Structures are given as C-alpha cells and as structure tokens.
Tab-separated table of C-alpha atoms and ligand atoms in Angstrom:
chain	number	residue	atom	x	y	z
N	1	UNK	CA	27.758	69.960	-24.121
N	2	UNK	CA	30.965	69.831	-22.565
N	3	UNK	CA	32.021	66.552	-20.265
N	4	UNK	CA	35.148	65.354	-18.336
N	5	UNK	CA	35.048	61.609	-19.388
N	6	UNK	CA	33.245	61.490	-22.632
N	7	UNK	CA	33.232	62.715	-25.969
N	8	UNK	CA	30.283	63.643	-27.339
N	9	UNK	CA	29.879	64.714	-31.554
N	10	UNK	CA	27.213	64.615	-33.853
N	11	UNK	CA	27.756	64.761	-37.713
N	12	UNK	CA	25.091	63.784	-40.569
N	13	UNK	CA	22.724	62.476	-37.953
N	14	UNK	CA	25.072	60.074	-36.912
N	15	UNK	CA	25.822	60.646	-32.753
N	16	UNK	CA	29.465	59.977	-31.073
N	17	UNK	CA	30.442	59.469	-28.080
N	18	UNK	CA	33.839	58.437	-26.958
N	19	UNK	CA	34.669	56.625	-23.776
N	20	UNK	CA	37.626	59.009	-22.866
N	21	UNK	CA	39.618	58.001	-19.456
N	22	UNK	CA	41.985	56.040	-21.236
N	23	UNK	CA	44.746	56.089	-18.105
N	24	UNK	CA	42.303	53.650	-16.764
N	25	UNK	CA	41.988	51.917	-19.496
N	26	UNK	CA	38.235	53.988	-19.559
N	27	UNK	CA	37.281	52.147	-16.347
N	28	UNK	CA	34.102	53.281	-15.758
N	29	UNK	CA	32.910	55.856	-12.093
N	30	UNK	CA	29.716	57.752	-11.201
N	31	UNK	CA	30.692	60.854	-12.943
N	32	UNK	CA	31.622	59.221	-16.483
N	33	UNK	CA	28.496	57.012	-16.685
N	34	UNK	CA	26.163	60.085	-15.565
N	35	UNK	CA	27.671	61.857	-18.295
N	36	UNK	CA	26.528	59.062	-20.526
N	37	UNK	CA	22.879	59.322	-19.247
N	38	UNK	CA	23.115	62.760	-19.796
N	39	UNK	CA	24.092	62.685	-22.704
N	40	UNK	CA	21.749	59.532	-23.783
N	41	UNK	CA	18.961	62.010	-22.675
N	42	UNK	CA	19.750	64.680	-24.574
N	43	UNK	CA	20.035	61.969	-28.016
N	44	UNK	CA	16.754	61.127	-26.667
N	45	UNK	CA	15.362	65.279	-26.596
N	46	UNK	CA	17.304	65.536	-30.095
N	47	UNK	CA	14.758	64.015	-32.790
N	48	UNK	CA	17.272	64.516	-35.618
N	49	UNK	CA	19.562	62.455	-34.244
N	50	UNK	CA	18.967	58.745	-36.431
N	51	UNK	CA	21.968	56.447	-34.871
N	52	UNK	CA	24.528	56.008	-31.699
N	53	UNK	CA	27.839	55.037	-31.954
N	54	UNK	CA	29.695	54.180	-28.571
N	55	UNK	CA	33.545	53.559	-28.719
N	56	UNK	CA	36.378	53.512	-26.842
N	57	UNK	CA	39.875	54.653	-27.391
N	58	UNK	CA	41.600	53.055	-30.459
N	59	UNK	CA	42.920	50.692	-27.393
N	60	UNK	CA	40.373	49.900	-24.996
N	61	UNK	CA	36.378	50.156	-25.134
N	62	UNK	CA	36.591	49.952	-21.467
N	63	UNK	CA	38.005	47.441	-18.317
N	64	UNK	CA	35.488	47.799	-16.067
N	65	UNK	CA	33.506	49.675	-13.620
N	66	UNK	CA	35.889	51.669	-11.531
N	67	UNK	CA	37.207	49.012	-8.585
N	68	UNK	CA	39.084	52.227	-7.173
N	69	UNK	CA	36.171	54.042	-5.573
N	70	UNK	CA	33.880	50.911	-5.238
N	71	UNK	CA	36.670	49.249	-2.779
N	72	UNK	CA	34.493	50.294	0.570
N	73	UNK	CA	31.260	50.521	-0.474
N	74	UNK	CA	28.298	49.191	1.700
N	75	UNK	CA	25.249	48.341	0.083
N	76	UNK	CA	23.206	51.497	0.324
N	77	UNK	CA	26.287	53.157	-1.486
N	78	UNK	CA	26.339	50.104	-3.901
N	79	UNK	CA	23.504	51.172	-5.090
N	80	UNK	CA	24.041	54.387	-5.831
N	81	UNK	CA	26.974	53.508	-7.414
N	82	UNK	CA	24.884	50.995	-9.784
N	83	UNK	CA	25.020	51.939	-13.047
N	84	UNK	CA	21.276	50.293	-14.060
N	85	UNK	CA	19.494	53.779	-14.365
N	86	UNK	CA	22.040	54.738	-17.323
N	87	UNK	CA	22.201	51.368	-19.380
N	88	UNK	CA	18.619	50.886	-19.207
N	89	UNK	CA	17.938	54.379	-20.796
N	90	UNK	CA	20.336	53.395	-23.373
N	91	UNK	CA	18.933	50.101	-24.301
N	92	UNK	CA	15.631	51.991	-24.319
N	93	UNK	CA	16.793	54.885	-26.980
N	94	UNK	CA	14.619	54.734	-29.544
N	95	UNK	CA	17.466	54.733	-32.503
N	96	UNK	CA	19.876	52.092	-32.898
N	97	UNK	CA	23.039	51.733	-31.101
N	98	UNK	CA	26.114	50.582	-31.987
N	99	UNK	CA	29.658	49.484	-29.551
N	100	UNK	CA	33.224	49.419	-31.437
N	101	UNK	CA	35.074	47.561	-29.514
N	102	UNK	CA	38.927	47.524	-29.274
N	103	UNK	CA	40.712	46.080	-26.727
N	104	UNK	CA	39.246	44.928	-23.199
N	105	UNK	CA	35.630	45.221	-23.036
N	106	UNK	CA	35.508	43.486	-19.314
N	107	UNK	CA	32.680	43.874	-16.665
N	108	UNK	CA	30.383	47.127	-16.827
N	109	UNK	CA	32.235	47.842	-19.723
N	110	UNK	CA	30.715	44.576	-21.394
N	111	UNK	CA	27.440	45.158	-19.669
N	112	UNK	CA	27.588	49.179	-21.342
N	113	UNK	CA	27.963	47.287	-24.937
N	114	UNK	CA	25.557	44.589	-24.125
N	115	UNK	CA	23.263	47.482	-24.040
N	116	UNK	CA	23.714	48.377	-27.304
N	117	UNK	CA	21.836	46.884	-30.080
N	118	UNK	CA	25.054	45.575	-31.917
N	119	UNK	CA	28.694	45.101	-31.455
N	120	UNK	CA	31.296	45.247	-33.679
N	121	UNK	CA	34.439	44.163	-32.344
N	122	UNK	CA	38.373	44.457	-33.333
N	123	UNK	CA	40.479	40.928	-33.744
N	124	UNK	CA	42.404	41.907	-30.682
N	125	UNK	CA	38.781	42.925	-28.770
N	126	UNK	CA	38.786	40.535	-24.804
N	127	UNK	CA	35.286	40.421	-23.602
N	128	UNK	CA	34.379	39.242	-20.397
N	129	UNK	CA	32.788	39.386	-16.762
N	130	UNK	CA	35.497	39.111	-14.805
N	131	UNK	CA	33.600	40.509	-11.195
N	132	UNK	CA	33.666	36.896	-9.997
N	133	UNK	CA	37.575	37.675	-9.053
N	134	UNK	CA	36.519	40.509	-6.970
N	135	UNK	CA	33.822	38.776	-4.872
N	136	UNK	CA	30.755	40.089	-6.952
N	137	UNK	CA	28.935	39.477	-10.008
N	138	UNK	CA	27.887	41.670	-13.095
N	139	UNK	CA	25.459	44.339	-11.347
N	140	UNK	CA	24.594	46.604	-14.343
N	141	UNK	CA	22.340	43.924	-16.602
N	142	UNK	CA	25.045	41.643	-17.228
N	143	UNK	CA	22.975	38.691	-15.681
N	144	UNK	CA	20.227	39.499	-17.523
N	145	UNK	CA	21.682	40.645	-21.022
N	146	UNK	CA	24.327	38.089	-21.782
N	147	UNK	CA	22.396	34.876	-21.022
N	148	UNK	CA	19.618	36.366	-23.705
N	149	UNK	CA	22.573	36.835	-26.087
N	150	UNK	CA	24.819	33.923	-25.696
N	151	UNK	CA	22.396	31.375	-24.001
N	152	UNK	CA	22.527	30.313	-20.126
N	153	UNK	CA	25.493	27.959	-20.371
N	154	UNK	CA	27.697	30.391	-21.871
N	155	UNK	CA	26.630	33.038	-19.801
N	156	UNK	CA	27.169	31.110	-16.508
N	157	UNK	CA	30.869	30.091	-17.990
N	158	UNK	CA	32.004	33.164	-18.706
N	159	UNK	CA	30.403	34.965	-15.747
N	160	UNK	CA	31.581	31.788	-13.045
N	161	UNK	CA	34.754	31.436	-14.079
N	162	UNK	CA	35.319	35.305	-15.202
N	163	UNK	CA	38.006	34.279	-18.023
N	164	UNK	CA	37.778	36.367	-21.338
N	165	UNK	CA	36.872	35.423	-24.594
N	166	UNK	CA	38.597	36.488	-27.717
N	167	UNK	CA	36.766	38.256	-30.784
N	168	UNK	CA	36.041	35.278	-33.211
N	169	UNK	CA	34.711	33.432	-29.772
N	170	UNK	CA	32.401	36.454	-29.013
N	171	UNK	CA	31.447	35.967	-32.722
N	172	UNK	CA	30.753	32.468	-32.565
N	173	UNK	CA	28.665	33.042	-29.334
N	174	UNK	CA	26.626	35.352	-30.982
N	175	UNK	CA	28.190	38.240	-28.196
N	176	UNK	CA	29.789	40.346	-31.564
N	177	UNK	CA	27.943	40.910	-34.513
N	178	UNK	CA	31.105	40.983	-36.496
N	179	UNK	CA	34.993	41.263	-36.569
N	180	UNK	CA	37.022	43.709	-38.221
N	181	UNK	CA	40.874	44.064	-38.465
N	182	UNK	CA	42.096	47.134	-36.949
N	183	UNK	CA	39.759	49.866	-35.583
N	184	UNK	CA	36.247	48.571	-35.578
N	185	UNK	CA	35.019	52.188	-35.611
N	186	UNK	CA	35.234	53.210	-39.499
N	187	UNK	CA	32.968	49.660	-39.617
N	188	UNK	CA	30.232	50.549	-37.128
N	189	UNK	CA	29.858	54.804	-38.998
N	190	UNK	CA	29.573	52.896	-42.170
N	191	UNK	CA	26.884	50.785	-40.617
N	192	UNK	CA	25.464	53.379	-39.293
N	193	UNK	CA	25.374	55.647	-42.529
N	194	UNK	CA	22.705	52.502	-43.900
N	195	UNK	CA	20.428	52.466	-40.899
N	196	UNK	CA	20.414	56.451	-40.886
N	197	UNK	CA	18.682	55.663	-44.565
N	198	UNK	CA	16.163	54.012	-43.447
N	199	UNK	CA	12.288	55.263	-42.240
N	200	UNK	CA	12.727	56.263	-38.925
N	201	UNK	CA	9.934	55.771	-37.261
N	202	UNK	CA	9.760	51.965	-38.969
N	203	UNK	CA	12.777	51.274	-38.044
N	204	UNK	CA	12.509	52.672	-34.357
N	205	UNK	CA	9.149	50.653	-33.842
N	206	UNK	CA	11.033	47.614	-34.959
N	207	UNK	CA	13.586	48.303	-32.236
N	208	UNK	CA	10.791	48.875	-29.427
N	209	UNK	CA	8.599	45.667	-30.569
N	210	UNK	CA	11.901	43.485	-30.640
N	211	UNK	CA	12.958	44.780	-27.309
N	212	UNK	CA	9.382	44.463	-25.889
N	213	UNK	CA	9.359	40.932	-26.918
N	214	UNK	CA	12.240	39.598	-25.603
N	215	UNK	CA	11.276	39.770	-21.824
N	216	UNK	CA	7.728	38.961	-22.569
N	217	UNK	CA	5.502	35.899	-23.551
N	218	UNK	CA	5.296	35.312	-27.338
N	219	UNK	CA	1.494	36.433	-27.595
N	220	UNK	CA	1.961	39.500	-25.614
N	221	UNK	CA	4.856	40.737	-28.076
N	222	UNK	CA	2.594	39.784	-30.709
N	223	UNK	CA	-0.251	41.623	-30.061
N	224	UNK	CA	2.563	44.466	-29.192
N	225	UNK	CA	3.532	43.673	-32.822
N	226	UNK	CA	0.435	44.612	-34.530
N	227	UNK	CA	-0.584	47.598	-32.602
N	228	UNK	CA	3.221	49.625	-33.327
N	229	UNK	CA	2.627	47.768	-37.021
N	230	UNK	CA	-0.829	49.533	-38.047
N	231	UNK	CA	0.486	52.846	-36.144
N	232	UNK	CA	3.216	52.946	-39.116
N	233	UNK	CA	0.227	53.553	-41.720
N	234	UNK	CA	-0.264	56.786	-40.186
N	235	UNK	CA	3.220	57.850	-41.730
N	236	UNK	CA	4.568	59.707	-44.685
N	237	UNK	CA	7.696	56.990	-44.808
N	238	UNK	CA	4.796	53.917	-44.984
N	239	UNK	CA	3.405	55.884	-48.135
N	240	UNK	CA	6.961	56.667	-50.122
N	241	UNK	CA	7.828	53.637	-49.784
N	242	UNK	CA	5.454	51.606	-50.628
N	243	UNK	CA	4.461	53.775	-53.260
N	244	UNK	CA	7.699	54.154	-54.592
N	245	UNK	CA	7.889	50.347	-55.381
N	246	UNK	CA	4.894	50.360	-57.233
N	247	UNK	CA	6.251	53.054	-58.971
N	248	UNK	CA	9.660	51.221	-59.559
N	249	UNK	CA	11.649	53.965	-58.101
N	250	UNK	CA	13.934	54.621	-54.759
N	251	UNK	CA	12.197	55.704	-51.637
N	252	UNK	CA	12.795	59.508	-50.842
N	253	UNK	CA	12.078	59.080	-46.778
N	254	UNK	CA	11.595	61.922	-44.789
N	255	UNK	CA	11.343	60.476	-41.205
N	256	UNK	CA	7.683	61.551	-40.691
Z	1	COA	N1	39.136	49.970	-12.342
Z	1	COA	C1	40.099	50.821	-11.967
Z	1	COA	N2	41.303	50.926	-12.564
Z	1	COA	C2	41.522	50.124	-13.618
Z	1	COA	C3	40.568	49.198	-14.068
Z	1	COA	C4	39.327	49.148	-13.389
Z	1	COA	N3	38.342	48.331	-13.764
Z	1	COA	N4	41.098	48.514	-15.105
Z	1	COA	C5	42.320	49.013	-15.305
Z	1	COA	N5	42.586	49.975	-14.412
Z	1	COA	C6	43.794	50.770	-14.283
Z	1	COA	C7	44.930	49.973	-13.610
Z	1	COA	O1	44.787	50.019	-12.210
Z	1	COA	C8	46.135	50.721	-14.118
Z	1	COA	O2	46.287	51.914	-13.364
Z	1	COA	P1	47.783	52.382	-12.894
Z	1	COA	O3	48.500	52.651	-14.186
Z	1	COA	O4	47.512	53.605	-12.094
Z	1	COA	O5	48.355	51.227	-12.138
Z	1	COA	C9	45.753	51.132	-15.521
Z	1	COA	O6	44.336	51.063	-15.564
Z	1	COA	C10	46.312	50.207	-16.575
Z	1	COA	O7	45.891	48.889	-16.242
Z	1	COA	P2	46.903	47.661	-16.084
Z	1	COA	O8	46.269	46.682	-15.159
Z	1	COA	O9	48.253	48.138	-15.715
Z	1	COA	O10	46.926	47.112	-17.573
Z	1	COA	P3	47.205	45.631	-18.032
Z	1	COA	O11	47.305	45.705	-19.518
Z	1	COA	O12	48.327	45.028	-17.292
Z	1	COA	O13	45.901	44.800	-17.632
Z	1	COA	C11	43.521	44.399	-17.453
Z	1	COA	C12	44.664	45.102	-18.236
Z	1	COA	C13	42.209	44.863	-18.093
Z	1	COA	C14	43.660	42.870	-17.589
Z	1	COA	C15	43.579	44.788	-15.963
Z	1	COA	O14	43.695	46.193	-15.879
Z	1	COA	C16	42.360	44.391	-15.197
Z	1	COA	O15	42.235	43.227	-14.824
Z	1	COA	N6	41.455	45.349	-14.894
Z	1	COA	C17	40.283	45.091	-14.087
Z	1	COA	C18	39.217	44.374	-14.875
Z	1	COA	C19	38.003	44.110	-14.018
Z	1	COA	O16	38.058	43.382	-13.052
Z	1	COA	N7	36.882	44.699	-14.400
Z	1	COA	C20	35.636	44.551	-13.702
Z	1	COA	C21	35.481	45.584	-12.676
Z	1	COA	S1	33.951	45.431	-11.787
C-alpha cells in the first residue's frame, strides 16, 4: 500500500511504519494519521503479521499534531480533526507495539507513542504535552494514558506546565521503557525479533487481559483473566510448550 506521510514495510513478521513528514518535524494532520489507521487495519486483516514498530525519522518521532490546519477550527471540526478513532485502534491491535523515539516526541506525537505498548527512546529523545501553550490540552488520550503511566502528579506537571522531559526523566517516570544511545530503532527490531518468538495467541491474550484490566475493577479483570487463560488450552502453542519442557527440549511454536 502506497501512502503520502507514512512508510509502511513488513519483513520476517516484523511490521514498519515510518512517520515520514520530516519538514514538519512529522507534525501530525488528518491525512497522515488516517493513513496510520489504515494501515493499523490492514496489520489488523494481516494474521501473519506478529509485532509493530512505529518510528520517526532518525531526528524526530514527531512535534505534534499539526497546529497549521487546526488554527480555526470550531468544535464540530475539532472533532473531526481528533485523532481518538486511530490511537484507540492501535492500542487495541492485538500484537505488540513498539515507539523508537528520537528527538521531540511532543503532544499527539506523545499521545501516538503512549499508545503503544512500549517505548524505547534515544538520549537526545524530549517528551512532552506542550498543548497547554496553545490554549488546549492533550485531546487524543493523553489525559487518560499518561496519568496511568507516570501517575497523576506527574501527569498534571507535565501536562500544566507543558515543559519537556528529557530521556533518563521519561525513564525514571516510567514514560520510556529504556534508553539507547543513538537510533533507538535497531533496539526496538531486536526487541521485536524476541516477542515475534513467542506463542502468539498467548502472548496476544496477555496483551488484551492487561489492557482490559487497567480501566476496570480488579475482580472484573480477573474473571477476564481466567476466561482468555483456559481459552489458551484449546491451542497447539499451549501443548508444544508445555510439552516440550517435560520433554527438556525448545518449544517449536507455530502460532495456532
Ligand atoms: N505543527 C505544525 N508545524 C510544526 C509543528 C507542529 N506541531 N512542529 C514543528 N513544526 C514545523 C515548524 O513550523 C517549522 O516549519 P517551517 O520550517 O516552515 O517554519 C518546522 O516544523 C521546523 O520546526 P522549528 O520550530 O523551526 O524547529 P525548532 O527545532 O526550532 O523547534 C520545536 C522544535 C518542536 C520545539 C517546535 O517546532 C515546536 O514547539 N513545535 C510545536 C510543538 C507543539 O506545540 N506540539 C503540540 C501541538 S498540539
């Protein structure tokens, strides 16, 4: 599939896609992010496809949403312009996704990586909400996400004040799962190599339970818990690997 603002490659299982405006420092319009739920929807449609990678340019990840064309909005058009429908139906692909993230990863460019399931970041990575300056708030999840991520105190800092934080903060706050020198893409393929390994559909019910849970009463993601759980016995992956132990051998999974 061809698009104008993203990249989009697939290779060993492993998807790609590139942020790719980088004049703008990949600031983020209508067009580029329905190109990303277009092409999240065709990951989705693809079953062969195990794990996401999102990056930017070596650079940036990405500044922002767009200010350019969201300048005269009014609130109908706000809406539409609201990039919700896309970063929800990434956070709800069912294999894992990861962000490299050079540069500035500001507004719905954080909010597009606080999507993801981790976030591997470059030393030189800024990450912030910085929508305060522009009379709004974070409009695509960022509310919601970042609080669950960093706690409510941070959250409210760095979305009040809109002032960046460094890597090694975002690391301390629990925002990055790690820090890398240089490009933090090489990083997040090689992490994504290992969780292409593993049983798929184990590994994808562990991502729907988890993601279930956090919005939701302990007891109800428990019970969530067991029924997903007792659905993996139905698989060839539960069998091989299980037996395989016994059998003091490595698992040959087959993501059935
Ligand atoms: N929307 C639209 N254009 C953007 C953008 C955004 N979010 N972020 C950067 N750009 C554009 C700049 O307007 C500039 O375009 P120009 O070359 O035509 O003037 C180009 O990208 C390079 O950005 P520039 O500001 O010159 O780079 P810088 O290194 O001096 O500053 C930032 C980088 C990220 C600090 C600065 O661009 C910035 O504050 N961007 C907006 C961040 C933001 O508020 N994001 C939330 C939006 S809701």
């Amino acid at each position: 599939m061809k698009y104008n603002h993203i990249l989009l490659a697939v290779e060993k299982a492993i998807a790609h896609i590139v942020l790719n405006r980088p004049k703008v420092l990949n600031a983020l319009n209508r067009e580029m992010v329905s190109e990303l739920h277009d092409a999240v929807r065709q990951i989705t449609a693809d079953g062969a496809i195990r794990v996401l990678v999102i990056s930017g340019s070596e650079k940036n990840f990405a500044a922002g949403a767009d200010i350019a064309p969201m300048a005269d909005l009014a609130p109908a058009q706000a809406s539409e312009f609201c990039f919700n429908r896309a970063f929800n139906a990434l956070e709800d692909l069912p294999i894992p996704v990861i962000a490299a993230i050079s540069g500035y990863a500001l507004g719905g460019g954080l909010e597009l990586a606080l999507a993801c399931d981790f976030r591997i970041c470059s030393e030189d990575a800024k990450l912030g909400s910085p929508e305060i300056k522009l009379g709004i708030f974070p409009g695509a999840g960022g509310t919601q996400r970042l609080p669950k991520l960093v706690g409510i105190s941070r959250a409210k800092e760095m979305i009040f004040l809109g002032r960046n934080i460094d890597a090694r903060t975002a690391l301390e706050y629990g925002l990055c799962d790690k820090v890398v020198q240089g490009d933090p893409l090489p990083e997040a393929l090689a992490l994504a190599e290992q969780l292409a390994d593993r049983p798929a559909a184990a590994l994808q019910s562990a991502k729907r339970v988890i993601n279930y849970g956090a919005g939701r009463d302990l007891r109800t993601g428990i019970e969530f818990e067991e029924e997903r759980w007792t659905d993996l016995f139905t698989t060839e992956d539960q069998k091989e690997g299980m037996k395989a132990f016994l059998e003091k051998r490595k698992p040959n999974f087959k993501g059935k």
